[in-house]
Amino acid sequence: DKAARGQRWCLDDFEIGKPLGKGKFGSVYLAREKKSKYIVALKVLDKSQLVRANVEHQLRREIEIQSHLRHPNILRMYGYFYDSKRIYLILEFSPGGELYKQLTKKGKFSERLSAKFISDLAFALDYCHSKHVIHRDIKPENLLVGVNDDIKIADFGWSVHAPTSRRNTLCGTLDYLAPEMVEGREHDKQIDVWSLGVLLYEFLVGNPPFEAENHSATYRRISRIDLRFPRHVPTDAQDLIRRLLVKDPTKRMSLEEVPRHPWVVRNLSS
Ligand SMILES: CCCCNC(=O)c1cccc(NC(=O)CCCCCNc2ncnc3[nH]cnc23)c1
């Protein structure tokens, strides 16, 4: 279709349906491409707001990254177009909607559903990392649910390519950066592994692990890895979460080990 031929899309190619969600600079609508009758989600962003917030470069990166990733657990971006006032992203429609709404409704997820989600996310993030893409913002608000409870990573508004040669222009010469900062890309990759640990805790317990009254209390709990489990969390699930929520990024479990962890194996096969 047009996307394959890279031809120009325009708003008139689509019939617009109900709103699906909203974000900082716009909203997402259910839509149908008129000729093919293909159902999509159309994310409509306001240009003047993006410019005022100086996030055009972030949006450009989101488009560049998401339109080139192809994975069953990463929301597809089929294309984009713009007019004088808005930018339109043509996205995959994910019938299960936003994951955080399901989590809020259910309170917490079963061990089996949590194991499926975490295993799928580990494969999707490993795919991203193999393309030197780091998401950096994995949380229930950025995840959608497709058919058959497939989880989809949606918002790449904060993802980056790593390593980037532009680093020196950003921070001046590399000469003055500490070794671990120059090697930052490894640690960065491990940022997504940490988020997986936070997510798994939240799936099984119903709230994130380091929740506290205010930012500084939360920060203190994170830096101390002040991890407490309700009695209903099985010890093998606790073991996986403790191996993901490790302070030293280089000592965190690798993504490829996640689907092989005993708790995941026990809950995927059953
Ligand atoms: C460059 C920074 C951009 C910041 N992002 C925004 O301003 C922004 C604008 C609009 C929406 C959002 N947030 C999002 O698009 C993520 C949450 C909204 C999901 C909407 N629900 C969906 N349900 C089913 N299938 C879909 N396919 C895509 N979305 C859906 C974010």
Short mmCIF file of C-alpha atoms and ligand atoms in Angstrom, two decimals:
data_model
loop_
_atom_site.label_atom_id
_atom_site.label_comp_id
_atom_site.label_asym_id
_atom_site.label_seq_id
_atom_site.Cartn_x
_atom_site.Cartn_y
_atom_site.Cartn_z
CA ASP A 1 0.00 0.00 0.00
CA LYS A 2 1.01 3.64 0.21
CA ALA A 3 3.25 2.97 3.21
CA ALA A 4 5.16 0.37 1.19
CA ARG A 5 5.58 2.85 -1.66
CA GLY A 6 6.42 5.55 0.93
CA GLN A 7 3.80 7.82 -0.67
CA ARG A 8 2.29 10.78 1.13
CA TRP A 9 -0.63 10.10 3.44
CA CYS A 10 -3.15 12.80 4.33
CA LEU A 11 -5.99 13.18 6.79
CA ASP A 12 -8.52 12.66 3.99
CA ASP A 13 -7.26 9.07 3.59
CA PHE A 14 -8.83 8.21 6.97
CA GLU A 15 -12.22 8.08 8.69
CA ILE A 16 -11.71 9.18 12.31
CA GLY A 17 -13.39 7.23 15.15
CA LYS A 18 -13.51 7.49 18.94
CA PRO A 19 -10.64 8.89 21.01
CA LEU A 20 -8.43 6.11 22.46
CA GLY A 21 -6.23 8.09 24.79
CA LYS A 22 -4.49 11.36 25.28
CA GLY A 23 -0.98 12.53 26.02
CA LYS A 24 0.92 15.71 26.65
CA PHE A 25 0.79 17.14 23.15
CA GLY A 26 -2.25 15.54 21.64
CA SER A 27 -4.61 12.59 21.45
CA VAL A 28 -4.90 9.18 19.82
CA TYR A 29 -8.00 8.27 17.78
CA LEU A 30 -9.34 5.04 16.35
CA ALA A 31 -9.26 5.47 12.55
CA ARG A 32 -9.87 3.52 9.36
CA GLU A 33 -7.94 3.94 6.11
CA LYS A 34 -10.68 4.48 3.50
CA LYS A 35 -9.39 2.39 0.57
CA SER A 36 -8.15 -0.69 2.46
CA LYS A 37 -10.62 -0.35 5.38
CA TYR A 38 -7.58 -1.08 7.58
CA ILE A 39 -8.09 -0.11 11.23
CA VAL A 40 -5.30 1.99 12.79
CA ALA A 41 -4.71 4.35 15.70
CA LEU A 42 -3.97 7.94 14.64
CA LYS A 43 -1.84 9.91 17.12
CA VAL A 44 -2.44 13.63 16.50
CA LEU A 45 0.19 16.01 17.88
CA ASP A 46 -0.05 19.80 17.99
CA LYS A 47 2.96 21.38 16.26
CA SER A 48 2.94 24.66 18.21
CA GLN A 49 2.89 22.81 21.56
CA LEU A 50 5.79 20.56 20.45
CA VAL A 51 7.83 23.59 19.38
CA ARG A 52 7.02 25.48 22.60
CA ALA A 53 8.19 22.47 24.63
CA ASN A 54 11.23 22.08 22.35
CA VAL A 55 10.58 18.35 21.82
CA GLU A 56 10.57 18.21 18.01
CA HIS A 57 13.92 16.33 18.12
CA GLN A 58 12.35 13.80 20.54
CA LEU A 59 9.38 13.27 18.22
CA ARG A 60 11.73 12.92 15.24
CA ARG A 61 13.63 10.23 17.20
CA GLU A 62 10.34 8.52 18.22
CA ILE A 63 9.31 8.38 14.53
CA GLU A 64 12.76 7.28 13.35
CA ILE A 65 13.01 4.53 15.97
CA GLN A 66 9.45 3.18 16.06
CA SER A 67 8.97 3.12 12.27
CA HIS A 68 12.07 0.93 11.84
CA LEU A 69 11.42 -1.59 14.65
CA ARG A 70 9.56 -4.76 13.65
CA HIS A 71 8.61 -7.02 16.58
CA PRO A 72 5.30 -8.62 17.68
CA ASN A 73 5.61 -6.92 21.11
CA ILE A 74 6.48 -3.46 19.78
CA LEU A 75 3.62 -1.28 18.53
CA ARG A 76 4.02 -0.75 14.76
CA MET A 77 4.27 2.74 13.29
CA TYR A 78 3.07 2.45 9.66
CA GLY A 79 3.87 6.04 8.69
CA TYR A 80 3.26 9.69 9.45
CA PHE A 81 2.16 12.91 7.79
CA TYR A 82 1.60 16.51 8.77
CA ASP A 83 -0.42 19.60 7.86
CA SER A 84 0.01 23.25 8.81
CA LYS A 85 -0.91 22.72 12.48
CA ARG A 86 -0.51 19.05 13.38
CA ILE A 87 1.67 15.97 13.00
CA TYR A 88 -0.12 12.62 12.56
CA LEU A 89 1.44 9.25 13.48
CA ILE A 90 -0.22 6.20 11.89
CA LEU A 91 0.05 3.52 14.59
CA GLU A 92 -1.04 -0.09 15.07
CA PHE A 93 -4.41 -0.39 16.86
CA SER A 94 -4.05 -2.53 19.99
CA PRO A 95 -7.53 -3.83 20.95
CA GLY A 96 -6.73 -4.53 24.61
CA GLY A 97 -6.01 -0.85 25.19
CA GLU A 98 -3.72 0.55 27.85
CA LEU A 99 -2.11 -1.96 30.21
CA TYR A 100 -2.27 0.32 33.24
CA LYS A 101 -6.07 0.48 32.90
CA GLN A 102 -6.23 -3.36 33.05
CA LEU A 103 -3.88 -3.36 36.05
CA THR A 104 -5.98 -0.74 37.84
CA LYS A 105 -9.19 -2.65 37.07
CA LYS A 106 -7.80 -6.07 38.14
CA GLY A 107 -5.71 -4.73 41.04
CA LYS A 108 -2.90 -7.13 40.20
CA PHE A 109 -2.15 -9.75 37.55
CA SER A 110 -1.96 -13.53 37.98
CA GLU A 111 1.50 -15.15 38.08
CA ARG A 112 0.88 -16.72 34.67
CA LEU A 113 -0.16 -13.45 32.98
CA SER A 114 2.74 -11.62 34.69
CA ALA A 115 5.21 -14.28 33.50
CA LYS A 116 3.90 -14.02 29.92
CA PHE A 117 4.11 -10.21 29.94
CA ILE A 118 7.63 -10.13 31.44
CA SER A 119 8.94 -12.81 29.09
CA ASP A 120 7.48 -11.03 26.01
CA LEU A 121 8.90 -7.69 27.22
CA ALA A 122 12.34 -9.24 27.77
CA PHE A 123 12.38 -10.49 24.15
CA ALA A 124 11.12 -7.12 22.82
CA LEU A 125 13.71 -5.13 24.80
CA ASP A 126 16.49 -7.54 23.79
CA TYR A 127 15.44 -6.92 20.16
CA CYS A 128 15.60 -3.12 20.78
CA HIS A 129 19.03 -3.43 22.40
CA SER A 130 20.27 -5.54 19.46
CA LYS A 131 19.44 -2.45 17.34
CA HIS A 132 21.19 -0.23 19.91
CA VAL A 133 17.82 1.27 20.95
CA ILE A 134 17.15 1.86 24.63
CA HIS A 135 13.54 2.60 25.63
CA ARG A 136 14.31 4.18 29.04
CA ASP A 137 10.66 4.71 29.93
CA ILE A 138 9.12 1.25 30.37
CA LYS A 139 6.08 1.65 32.66
CA PRO A 140 2.43 0.49 32.55
CA GLU A 141 1.36 3.82 31.00
CA ASN A 142 3.51 3.13 27.91
CA LEU A 143 2.34 -0.43 27.37
CA LEU A 144 -0.67 -1.63 25.40
CA VAL A 145 -2.40 -5.01 25.16
CA GLY A 146 -3.11 -6.62 21.79
CA VAL A 147 -5.16 -9.73 20.96
CA ASN A 148 -4.41 -12.92 23.01
CA ASP A 149 -2.96 -10.77 25.82
CA ASP A 150 0.06 -9.79 23.72
CA ILE A 151 1.86 -6.90 25.35
CA LYS A 152 3.02 -4.00 23.12
CA ILE A 153 5.66 -1.39 23.93
CA ALA A 154 4.02 1.84 22.73
CA ASP A 155 5.58 5.18 23.55
CA PHE A 156 9.13 5.68 22.25
CA GLY A 157 9.03 9.39 23.08
CA TRP A 158 12.02 8.96 25.43
CA SER A 159 14.00 6.24 23.67
CA VAL A 160 17.50 6.84 22.33
CA HIS A 161 19.95 5.29 19.97
CA ALA A 162 23.06 4.13 21.73
CA PRO A 163 25.98 4.46 21.40
CA THR A 164 25.71 7.81 19.68
CA SER A 165 28.68 9.53 18.10
CA ARG A 166 26.94 12.82 18.88
CA ARG A 167 27.83 12.34 22.59
CA ASN A 168 31.02 14.43 22.33
CA THR A 169 29.20 17.36 20.70
CA LEU A 170 26.60 17.13 23.52
CA CYS A 171 29.09 17.13 26.37
CA GLY A 172 32.03 18.66 24.66
CA THR A 173 35.10 16.44 24.33
CA LEU A 174 34.97 12.94 25.85
CA ASP A 175 38.38 13.43 27.46
CA TYR A 176 36.99 14.64 30.73
CA LEU A 177 34.21 12.01 31.22
CA ALA A 178 34.75 9.28 33.83
CA PRO A 179 35.26 5.75 32.41
CA GLU A 180 31.86 4.50 33.49
CA MET A 181 30.20 7.50 31.75
CA VAL A 182 32.12 6.89 28.53
CA GLU A 183 30.96 3.25 28.78
CA GLY A 184 27.47 4.68 29.61
CA ARG A 185 25.81 2.76 26.78
CA GLU A 186 26.18 -0.57 28.68
CA HIS A 187 24.67 0.92 31.84
CA ASP A 188 21.95 2.59 29.73
CA LYS A 189 20.97 -0.77 28.24
CA GLN A 190 20.62 -2.08 31.80
CA ILE A 191 18.21 0.77 32.63
CA ASP A 192 15.50 -1.20 30.79
CA VAL A 193 16.31 -4.32 32.86
CA TRP A 194 15.75 -2.34 36.08
CA SER A 195 12.34 -1.18 34.77
CA LEU A 196 11.44 -4.82 34.09
CA GLY A 197 12.01 -5.57 37.77
CA VAL A 198 9.83 -2.63 38.85
CA LEU A 199 7.14 -3.72 36.39
CA LEU A 200 7.14 -7.37 37.56
CA TYR A 201 6.76 -6.27 41.18
CA GLU A 202 3.86 -3.98 40.18
CA PHE A 203 2.15 -6.75 38.15
CA LEU A 204 2.27 -9.18 41.09
CA VAL A 205 1.66 -6.77 43.98
CA GLY A 206 -0.47 -4.04 42.35
CA ASN A 207 1.75 -1.07 43.24
CA PRO A 208 5.38 -0.23 42.38
CA PRO A 209 8.08 -1.42 44.86
CA PHE A 210 9.51 1.91 46.03
CA GLU A 211 6.30 3.93 46.35
CA ALA A 212 6.52 6.57 49.10
CA GLU A 213 4.97 9.83 50.31
CA ASN A 214 7.23 12.11 48.25
CA HIS A 215 10.07 12.15 45.73
CA SER A 216 12.94 12.23 48.23
CA ALA A 217 11.47 9.29 50.20
CA THR A 218 11.03 7.35 46.96
CA TYR A 219 14.57 8.23 45.89
CA ARG A 220 15.89 7.01 49.27
CA ARG A 221 14.01 3.70 48.95
CA ILE A 222 15.33 3.18 45.39
CA SER A 223 18.96 3.94 46.26
CA ARG A 224 18.76 1.60 49.30
CA ILE A 225 16.88 -1.05 47.24
CA ASP A 226 14.37 -0.98 50.11
CA LEU A 227 12.39 -3.92 48.74
CA ARG A 228 9.53 -5.43 50.79
CA PHE A 229 7.27 -8.23 49.55
CA PRO A 230 3.73 -9.04 50.73
CA ARG A 231 3.47 -12.68 51.92
CA HIS A 232 1.49 -13.75 48.82
CA VAL A 233 4.49 -13.24 46.50
CA PRO A 234 6.17 -16.65 45.96
CA THR A 235 9.88 -16.88 46.82
CA ASP A 236 10.92 -17.77 43.24
CA ALA A 237 9.14 -14.63 41.97
CA GLN A 238 10.92 -12.61 44.68
CA ASP A 239 14.23 -14.15 43.53
CA LEU A 240 13.69 -12.95 39.92
CA ILE A 241 12.71 -9.44 41.06
CA ARG A 242 15.79 -9.24 43.34
CA ARG A 243 18.04 -10.24 40.41
CA LEU A 244 16.56 -7.44 38.25
CA LEU A 245 16.55 -4.71 40.93
CA VAL A 246 20.31 -4.72 41.52
CA LYS A 247 22.01 -1.37 42.09
CA ASP A 248 25.13 -2.08 40.03
CA PRO A 249 23.92 -2.10 36.39
CA THR A 250 26.64 -4.56 35.37
CA LYS A 251 25.45 -7.08 37.98
CA ARG A 252 21.78 -7.01 36.92
CA MET A 253 20.41 -10.18 35.28
CA SER A 254 20.69 -10.01 31.47
CA LEU A 255 17.49 -9.89 29.39
CA GLU A 256 18.17 -13.25 27.76
CA GLU A 257 18.24 -14.94 31.20
CA VAL A 258 14.73 -13.69 32.11
CA PRO A 259 12.67 -16.27 30.11
CA ARG A 260 14.86 -19.05 31.56
CA HIS A 261 14.31 -18.10 35.24
CA PRO A 262 12.57 -20.95 37.18
CA TRP A 263 9.58 -18.76 38.15
CA VAL A 264 8.96 -17.81 34.48
CA VAL A 265 9.42 -21.42 33.28
CA ARG A 266 7.04 -22.68 35.99
CA ASN A 267 4.34 -20.15 34.98
CA LEU A 268 4.69 -20.29 31.19
CA SER A 269 4.40 -24.08 30.82
CA SER A 270 1.44 -24.56 33.21
C1 LIG B 1 7.79 13.81 21.54
C2 LIG B 1 7.04 13.60 22.83
C3 LIG B 1 5.65 13.11 22.54
C4 LIG B 1 4.90 12.91 23.87
N1 LIG B 1 3.69 12.19 23.60
C5 LIG B 1 2.49 12.82 23.50
O1 LIG B 1 2.37 14.03 23.58
C6 LIG B 1 1.30 11.95 23.31
C7 LIG B 1 0.25 12.41 22.51
C8 LIG B 1 -0.85 11.54 22.37
C9 LIG B 1 -0.88 10.28 23.00
C10 LIG B 1 0.21 9.90 23.79
N2 LIG B 1 0.27 8.71 24.51
C11 LIG B 1 0.17 7.47 23.92
O2 LIG B 1 -0.04 7.36 22.76
C12 LIG B 1 0.29 6.26 24.81
C13 LIG B 1 -0.97 6.01 25.58
C14 LIG B 1 -2.23 6.25 24.77
C15 LIG B 1 -2.64 4.98 24.16
C16 LIG B 1 -3.90 5.18 23.38
N3 LIG B 1 -4.60 3.94 23.30
C17 LIG B 1 -4.44 3.04 22.27
N4 LIG B 1 -5.31 2.02 22.27
C18 LIG B 1 -5.23 1.09 21.31
N5 LIG B 1 -4.35 1.08 20.32
C19 LIG B 1 -3.46 2.10 20.29
N6 LIG B 1 -2.42 2.37 19.43
C20 LIG B 1 -1.84 3.52 19.89
N7 LIG B 1 -2.46 3.99 21.00
C21 LIG B 1 -3.46 3.12 21.26
C22 LIG B 1 1.32 10.73 23.92
#
